[in-house]
Amino acid sequence: MSRFLSNEAAALAPYTPGEQPQDQQYIKLNTNESPFPPSPKVIKAISRAELLKLNLYSDPTCSALHAAIADYYGLKPENVLAGNGSDEVLAFAFRAFCGGGRGVAYADITYGFYKAQAALFGLSAKMIPLREDFTLNVDDYMDFPGTIFIANPNAPTGMSVPRADIQRLLEANPNRVVVVDEAYVDFGGESCVPMIFRYDNLLVIQTMSKSRQLAGGRLGFALGHPDLIADLNRVKYSFNPYNVNRLSMAAGAAAMADTAYFDACCAAVRQTRAWTVGELENLGFTVLPSSANFIFAKSQRIPGGELYRRLKENGILVRWFDADRIRDYVRITIGSMEQMEALVDQIGQLLEAL
Ligand SMILES: *Cc1c(COP(=O)(O)O)cnc(C)c1O
């Protein structure tokens, strides 16, 4: 660190992204990307004509993209705000709704970015432990007066909270925002989007990184009451008005419109997930019930850290968190059927050699 770094910045605890090694070809099951390429319609949308317009700024109102997202969900464009990945949209929400002593609450085991963002914006943060079995008890949040962030389905567990539970939270205190991060909702779990019309304190955040084959395009979006969206826009226009670039804008609109491709990819992931869970259970693993495009699994026979390292030596990347309560587990992204066959095969060999 330089001698110029501020004390505030020195105190940050930056999020550690999953490895993106450039040195060798791994079977990459560590960052929950889609194993499928973008829809052919997305490829077509990145036209030469669009490339030739890169000298011009992108549309700061994201009108075509917002319209495509609104269309898909039966919402109005004023219910939508797109961002440079949902990480950026989450940042807008942290900035907009958690300051002034209101604070923020989230689970002890959840998406690591919440903690990093809360620190970045100097917010008071309360971590509320999940139950022993990693389910989330909404009753633990009932009295919290500040903003609540819930990843549903949760990461890295893959487990989901029923919509009725979120509804109880929304009703318990209408003067508090509940942010539901639905990064994985397209693989199972109940979306809260239908409740947007009823509750003006509900903000749903989704991403095109996991279920829409656009992790590298960096596209996420918030869905909510127009007043909440207007608040997010205040933050956006104070930070980065052209937050979605021209090519991603075109890609995102095309991805939202290609529902057939989207449905087929999600169905394939769910099918491959069921197969993988069965195979790992046959190998003696405990696998948490997953509504996501990854599974969280542990073996009595090999510690999580060792399994992670041995798989990496053999060209397969999974994610391991060296953290209390989850150290025994590895998180495995559901890839293509061929990738999962290679994984199961490799794990079988590792266990046999023990
Ligand atoms: C991956 C992920 C995100 C962020 O995705 P972006 O690529 O920034 O859109 C947000 N929340 C959760 C829970 C995630 O797992």
Coordinates of C-alpha atoms and ligand atoms in Angstrom, one line a residue:
M1 CA 0.0 0.0 0.0
S2 CA 1.2 3.5 -0.7
R3 CA 1.6 6.2 1.9
F4 CA -1.3 8.0 0.3
L5 CA -4.0 5.4 1.1
S6 CA -6.7 6.8 3.4
N7 CA -7.4 5.1 6.7
E8 CA -10.9 4.3 5.6
A9 CA -9.6 2.6 2.5
A10 CA -6.9 0.8 4.4
A11 CA -9.6 -0.7 6.7
L12 CA -11.7 -2.2 3.9
A13 CA -12.0 -6.0 3.6
P14 CA -12.2 -6.5 -0.2
Y15 CA -14.2 -9.4 -1.6
T16 CA -12.1 -12.2 -3.1
P17 CA -13.5 -13.3 -6.4
G18 CA -13.3 -17.0 -7.4
E19 CA -10.0 -17.7 -9.3
Q20 CA -10.0 -16.9 -13.0
P21 CA -6.7 -18.5 -13.9
Q22 CA -5.2 -17.6 -17.3
D23 CA -2.3 -20.1 -17.2
Q24 CA -4.0 -23.4 -18.1
Q25 CA -7.4 -24.8 -19.2
Y26 CA -9.3 -25.9 -16.2
I27 CA -12.8 -27.4 -16.0
K28 CA -14.1 -24.3 -14.3
L29 CA -16.7 -25.1 -11.7
N30 CA -15.9 -22.3 -9.3
T31 CA -17.7 -19.1 -10.2
N32 CA -21.2 -20.3 -11.1
E33 CA -21.0 -19.2 -14.7
S34 CA -23.1 -20.8 -17.4
P35 CA -21.4 -23.7 -19.3
F36 CA -23.3 -22.6 -22.4
P37 CA -22.4 -19.8 -24.8
P38 CA -24.6 -16.8 -25.2
S39 CA -27.8 -17.2 -27.2
P40 CA -27.2 -17.0 -31.0
K41 CA -29.5 -13.9 -30.9
V42 CA -27.1 -12.2 -28.5
I43 CA -24.2 -12.9 -30.9
K44 CA -26.2 -11.4 -33.7
A45 CA -27.1 -8.3 -31.6
I46 CA -23.4 -7.4 -31.3
S47 CA -23.5 -6.2 -34.8
R48 CA -20.9 -4.4 -36.8
A49 CA -23.2 -1.4 -36.8
E50 CA -23.1 -1.4 -33.0
L51 CA -19.3 -1.7 -33.0
L52 CA -19.0 1.2 -35.3
K53 CA -21.0 3.3 -32.7
L54 CA -18.5 2.7 -29.9
N55 CA -17.2 6.3 -30.3
L56 CA -20.6 7.4 -29.0
Y57 CA -21.7 7.1 -25.4
S58 CA -24.2 4.4 -24.5
D59 CA -27.8 5.4 -23.6
P60 CA -27.7 6.5 -19.9
T61 CA -31.4 5.7 -19.5
C62 CA -30.9 2.1 -20.9
S63 CA -34.3 2.4 -22.5
A64 CA -34.1 -0.6 -24.9
L65 CA -32.6 -2.8 -22.2
H66 CA -35.1 -1.7 -19.5
A67 CA -38.0 -2.3 -21.9
A68 CA -36.8 -5.8 -22.7
I69 CA -36.4 -6.7 -19.0
A70 CA -39.8 -5.1 -18.1
D71 CA -41.4 -7.0 -21.0
Y72 CA -40.1 -10.3 -19.7
Y73 CA -41.5 -9.8 -16.2
G74 CA -44.7 -7.9 -17.2
L75 CA -43.4 -4.8 -15.5
K76 CA -43.0 -1.2 -16.6
P77 CA -39.6 0.3 -17.5
E78 CA -39.9 2.5 -14.4
N79 CA -39.8 -0.6 -12.3
V80 CA -36.3 -1.5 -13.7
L81 CA -32.7 -0.3 -13.3
A82 CA -29.8 -2.1 -15.0
G83 CA -26.3 -2.0 -13.9
N84 CA -22.7 -3.1 -14.6
G85 CA -23.3 -6.5 -13.1
S86 CA -25.7 -6.9 -10.1
D87 CA -22.7 -6.2 -7.9
E88 CA -23.0 -2.6 -9.0
V89 CA -26.8 -2.6 -8.5
L90 CA -26.2 -4.0 -5.0
A91 CA -23.8 -1.1 -4.4
F92 CA -26.4 1.4 -5.4
A93 CA -28.9 -0.2 -3.0
F94 CA -26.3 -0.2 -0.1
R95 CA -25.6 3.5 -0.8
A96 CA -29.3 4.5 -1.2
F97 CA -31.0 2.6 1.6
C98 CA -28.6 1.8 4.4
G99 CA -27.0 5.0 5.5
G100 CA -27.9 7.5 8.2
G101 CA -27.5 5.0 11.0
R102 CA -30.2 2.7 9.6
G103 CA -27.7 -0.1 9.0
V104 CA -28.0 -3.4 7.2
A105 CA -28.5 -7.0 8.2
Y106 CA -27.6 -10.2 6.4
A107 CA -26.9 -13.8 7.1
D108 CA -23.6 -15.0 8.6
I109 CA -23.2 -17.4 5.6
T110 CA -24.1 -15.6 2.4
Y111 CA -22.7 -13.7 -0.5
G112 CA -19.4 -12.3 0.6
F113 CA -19.9 -9.0 -1.3
Y114 CA -22.5 -7.8 1.3
K115 CA -19.8 -7.4 3.9
A116 CA -17.4 -5.8 1.5
Q117 CA -20.0 -3.3 0.3
A118 CA -21.2 -2.5 3.9
A119 CA -17.6 -1.7 4.8
L120 CA -17.0 0.4 1.6
F121 CA -19.9 2.6 2.5
G122 CA -19.1 2.7 6.2
L123 CA -22.4 1.1 7.2
S124 CA -23.2 -0.6 10.5
A125 CA -23.8 -4.2 9.6
K126 CA -25.4 -7.0 11.6
M127 CA -24.7 -10.6 10.7
I128 CA -27.5 -12.9 11.7
P129 CA -26.6 -16.6 11.9
L130 CA -28.4 -19.1 9.8
R131 CA -29.8 -22.1 11.7
E132 CA -27.6 -25.1 12.3
D133 CA -29.0 -26.7 9.1
F134 CA -28.2 -23.5 7.1
T135 CA -31.9 -22.6 6.7
L136 CA -32.8 -18.9 7.2
N137 CA -35.2 -18.1 10.0
V138 CA -37.0 -14.9 9.0
D139 CA -38.2 -14.4 12.6
D140 CA -34.6 -13.5 13.5
Y141 CA -35.0 -10.4 11.2
M142 CA -38.4 -9.3 12.4
D143 CA -37.2 -6.6 14.8
F144 CA -34.3 -5.3 12.8
P145 CA -35.1 -1.7 11.9
G146 CA -32.6 -1.3 9.0
T147 CA -32.3 -2.7 5.5
I148 CA -32.2 -6.4 5.1
F149 CA -30.3 -8.2 2.3
I150 CA -31.3 -11.8 1.6
A151 CA -29.7 -13.9 -1.2
N152 CA -32.5 -16.2 -2.3
P153 CA -31.5 -18.9 -3.2
N154 CA -28.5 -18.3 -0.9
A155 CA -24.9 -18.6 -1.8
P156 CA -22.9 -20.7 -1.2
T157 CA -25.5 -23.1 0.2
G158 CA -27.9 -23.0 -2.7
M159 CA -30.8 -23.2 -0.3
S160 CA -33.9 -21.1 -0.7
V161 CA -36.4 -19.2 1.5
P162 CA -40.1 -19.6 0.7
R163 CA -41.7 -16.5 -0.8
A164 CA -44.3 -16.4 2.1
D165 CA -41.4 -15.9 4.5
I166 CA -40.2 -12.9 2.6
Q167 CA -43.7 -11.6 2.5
R168 CA -43.9 -11.8 6.3
L169 CA -40.7 -9.7 6.5
L170 CA -42.2 -7.1 4.2
E171 CA -45.4 -6.9 6.2
A172 CA -43.8 -6.9 9.6
N173 CA -42.3 -3.4 8.9
P174 CA -43.4 -1.5 5.8
N175 CA -40.8 1.2 6.7
R176 CA -37.8 -1.0 6.0
V177 CA -36.5 -2.1 2.7
V178 CA -36.0 -5.8 2.0
V179 CA -33.5 -6.5 -0.8
V180 CA -33.9 -10.0 -2.2
D181 CA -30.9 -10.9 -4.3
E182 CA -32.2 -13.5 -6.8
A183 CA -29.0 -14.2 -8.7
Y184 CA -29.9 -17.9 -8.8
V185 CA -33.7 -17.9 -8.8
D186 CA -34.0 -19.1 -12.4
F187 CA -32.7 -22.5 -11.3
G188 CA -35.4 -23.1 -8.6
G189 CA -36.8 -21.2 -5.7
E190 CA -39.7 -18.8 -5.7
S191 CA -39.2 -15.3 -7.1
C192 CA -40.4 -12.3 -5.3
V193 CA -41.0 -10.4 -8.5
P194 CA -44.8 -10.9 -8.4
M195 CA -44.9 -9.1 -5.0
I196 CA -43.4 -5.9 -6.4
F197 CA -46.9 -4.5 -7.1
R198 CA -48.0 -5.1 -3.5
Y199 CA -45.0 -3.9 -1.5
D200 CA -43.2 -0.7 -2.1
N201 CA -40.4 -1.8 0.3
L202 CA -39.4 -4.8 -1.8
L203 CA -36.3 -4.5 -4.1
V204 CA -35.5 -7.6 -6.2
I205 CA -32.0 -7.8 -7.7
Q206 CA -31.2 -10.2 -10.5
T207 CA -28.2 -10.8 -12.8
M208 CA -27.6 -12.1 -16.3
S209 CA -24.3 -13.7 -15.1
K210 CA -25.7 -17.0 -14.0
S211 CA -28.8 -18.0 -16.0
R212 CA -28.4 -15.8 -19.1
Q213 CA -24.8 -16.6 -20.2
L214 CA -23.5 -13.1 -19.8
A215 CA -21.1 -13.1 -16.9
G216 CA -18.5 -11.3 -19.0
G217 CA -21.0 -8.8 -20.3
R218 CA -21.5 -7.5 -16.7
L219 CA -25.3 -7.0 -16.5
G220 CA -27.5 -7.0 -13.5
F221 CA -30.8 -5.3 -12.7
A222 CA -33.1 -4.1 -9.9
L223 CA -36.8 -4.5 -10.0
G224 CA -39.1 -2.6 -7.7
H225 CA -41.5 0.2 -7.0
P226 CA -40.8 3.3 -9.2
D227 CA -39.8 5.3 -6.2
L228 CA -37.2 2.8 -5.1
I229 CA -35.9 2.7 -8.7
A230 CA -35.7 6.6 -8.7
D231 CA -33.6 6.4 -5.5
L232 CA -31.2 4.0 -7.2
N233 CA -31.0 6.4 -10.2
R234 CA -29.9 9.2 -7.8
V235 CA -27.0 7.1 -6.8
K236 CA -26.3 5.9 -10.3
Y237 CA -26.2 9.5 -11.7
S238 CA -23.9 10.5 -8.9
F239 CA -21.5 7.7 -9.7
N240 CA -21.5 6.5 -13.3
P241 CA -24.4 7.6 -15.6
Y242 CA -23.2 5.5 -18.5
N243 CA -22.9 2.4 -16.4
V244 CA -24.0 -0.1 -19.0
N245 CA -21.9 -0.1 -22.2
R246 CA -23.3 -0.2 -25.7
L247 CA -22.4 -3.8 -26.5
S248 CA -23.7 -5.2 -23.2
M249 CA -26.9 -3.2 -23.6
A250 CA -27.6 -4.8 -27.0
A251 CA -26.6 -8.3 -25.7
G252 CA -28.8 -8.0 -22.6
A253 CA -31.9 -6.9 -24.5
A254 CA -31.4 -9.9 -26.9
A255 CA -30.8 -12.3 -24.1
M256 CA -34.0 -11.3 -22.3
A257 CA -36.0 -11.7 -25.5
D258 CA -34.7 -15.2 -26.3
T259 CA -36.9 -17.0 -23.8
A260 CA -36.6 -20.4 -25.6
Y261 CA -32.8 -20.5 -25.3
F262 CA -33.0 -19.3 -21.6
D263 CA -35.6 -22.0 -20.7
A264 CA -33.5 -24.7 -22.4
C265 CA -30.3 -23.7 -20.6
C266 CA -32.0 -23.5 -17.2
A267 CA -33.7 -26.9 -17.8
A268 CA -30.3 -28.5 -18.8
V269 CA -28.7 -27.2 -15.6
R270 CA -31.5 -28.5 -13.4
Q271 CA -31.2 -31.9 -15.0
T272 CA -27.5 -32.1 -14.7
R273 CA -27.7 -30.9 -11.1
A274 CA -30.1 -33.8 -10.3
W275 CA -27.7 -36.3 -11.9
T276 CA -24.6 -34.8 -10.1
V277 CA -26.3 -34.8 -6.7
G278 CA -27.2 -38.5 -7.2
E279 CA -23.7 -39.4 -8.2
L280 CA -22.1 -37.6 -5.3
E281 CA -24.5 -39.1 -2.8
N282 CA -23.5 -42.5 -4.2
L283 CA -20.0 -41.6 -3.3
G284 CA -21.0 -40.8 0.3
F285 CA -21.3 -37.1 0.0
T286 CA -23.8 -35.0 1.9
V287 CA -25.3 -32.5 -0.5
L288 CA -27.4 -29.5 0.7
P289 CA -30.7 -29.2 -1.2
S290 CA -29.9 -26.8 -4.0
S291 CA -32.2 -24.4 -5.9
A292 CA -29.2 -22.9 -7.7
N293 CA -26.7 -23.7 -10.5
F294 CA -24.3 -25.0 -7.9
I295 CA -24.2 -27.5 -5.1
F296 CA -22.7 -27.3 -1.7
A297 CA -21.3 -30.7 -0.7
K298 CA -19.1 -32.4 1.9
S299 CA -17.5 -35.8 2.3
Q300 CA -16.7 -37.5 5.6
R301 CA -13.7 -39.0 4.0
I302 CA -11.8 -35.9 2.7
P303 CA -11.7 -32.4 4.1
G304 CA -13.1 -29.6 1.9
G305 CA -9.7 -27.9 1.5
E306 CA -8.0 -31.1 0.5
L307 CA -10.7 -32.0 -2.0
Y308 CA -10.4 -28.5 -3.5
R309 CA -6.6 -28.8 -3.8
R310 CA -6.6 -32.3 -5.2
L311 CA -9.2 -31.4 -7.8
K312 CA -7.2 -28.4 -8.9
E313 CA -4.1 -30.5 -9.3
N314 CA -6.2 -32.6 -11.7
G315 CA -7.5 -29.7 -13.7
I316 CA -10.8 -29.1 -12.0
L317 CA -11.6 -25.9 -10.2
V318 CA -14.3 -25.8 -7.5
R319 CA -14.7 -23.2 -4.7
W320 CA -13.7 -23.7 -1.1
F321 CA -14.3 -21.2 1.7
D322 CA -11.9 -21.4 4.6
A323 CA -14.5 -20.1 7.0
D324 CA -16.2 -21.3 10.1
R325 CA -19.2 -23.6 9.7
I326 CA -18.5 -24.3 6.0
R327 CA -14.9 -25.4 6.0
D328 CA -15.9 -29.0 5.3
Y329 CA -17.8 -28.2 2.1
V330 CA -16.9 -27.4 -1.4
R331 CA -19.1 -25.4 -3.8
I332 CA -19.4 -27.0 -7.2
T333 CA -20.9 -25.1 -10.1
I334 CA -23.2 -27.2 -12.4
G335 CA -21.4 -27.3 -15.7
S336 CA -22.1 -29.3 -18.8
M337 CA -22.9 -33.0 -18.5
E338 CA -19.4 -33.8 -19.8
Q339 CA -17.8 -31.6 -17.2
M340 CA -19.8 -33.1 -14.4
E341 CA -18.9 -36.6 -15.6
A342 CA -15.3 -35.7 -15.5
L343 CA -15.7 -34.3 -11.9
V344 CA -17.5 -37.4 -10.6
D345 CA -15.0 -39.6 -12.2
Q346 CA -12.1 -37.6 -10.7
I347 CA -13.7 -37.6 -7.2
G348 CA -14.3 -41.3 -7.4
Q349 CA -10.6 -41.9 -8.2
L350 CA -9.5 -39.6 -5.4
L351 CA -11.6 -41.4 -2.9
E352 CA -10.5 -44.8 -4.0
A353 CA -6.8 -43.8 -3.6
L354 CA -7.3 -42.7 0.0
Ligands
LIG1 C1 -22.8 -13.9 -8.7 C2 -23.7 -13.2 -7.7 C3 -24.0 -11.9 -7.8 C4 -23.3 -10.9 -8.8 O1 -23.3 -11.2 -10.0 P1 -22.9 -10.1 -11.1 O2 -22.0 -10.9 -12.0 O3 -22.2 -8.9 -10.5 O4 -24.2 -9.7 -11.8 C5 -24.8 -11.3 -6.9 N1 -25.4 -12.0 -5.9 C6 -25.1 -13.3 -5.7 C7 -25.7 -14.0 -4.6 C8 -24.2 -13.9 -6.6 O5 -23.9 -15.2 -6.4

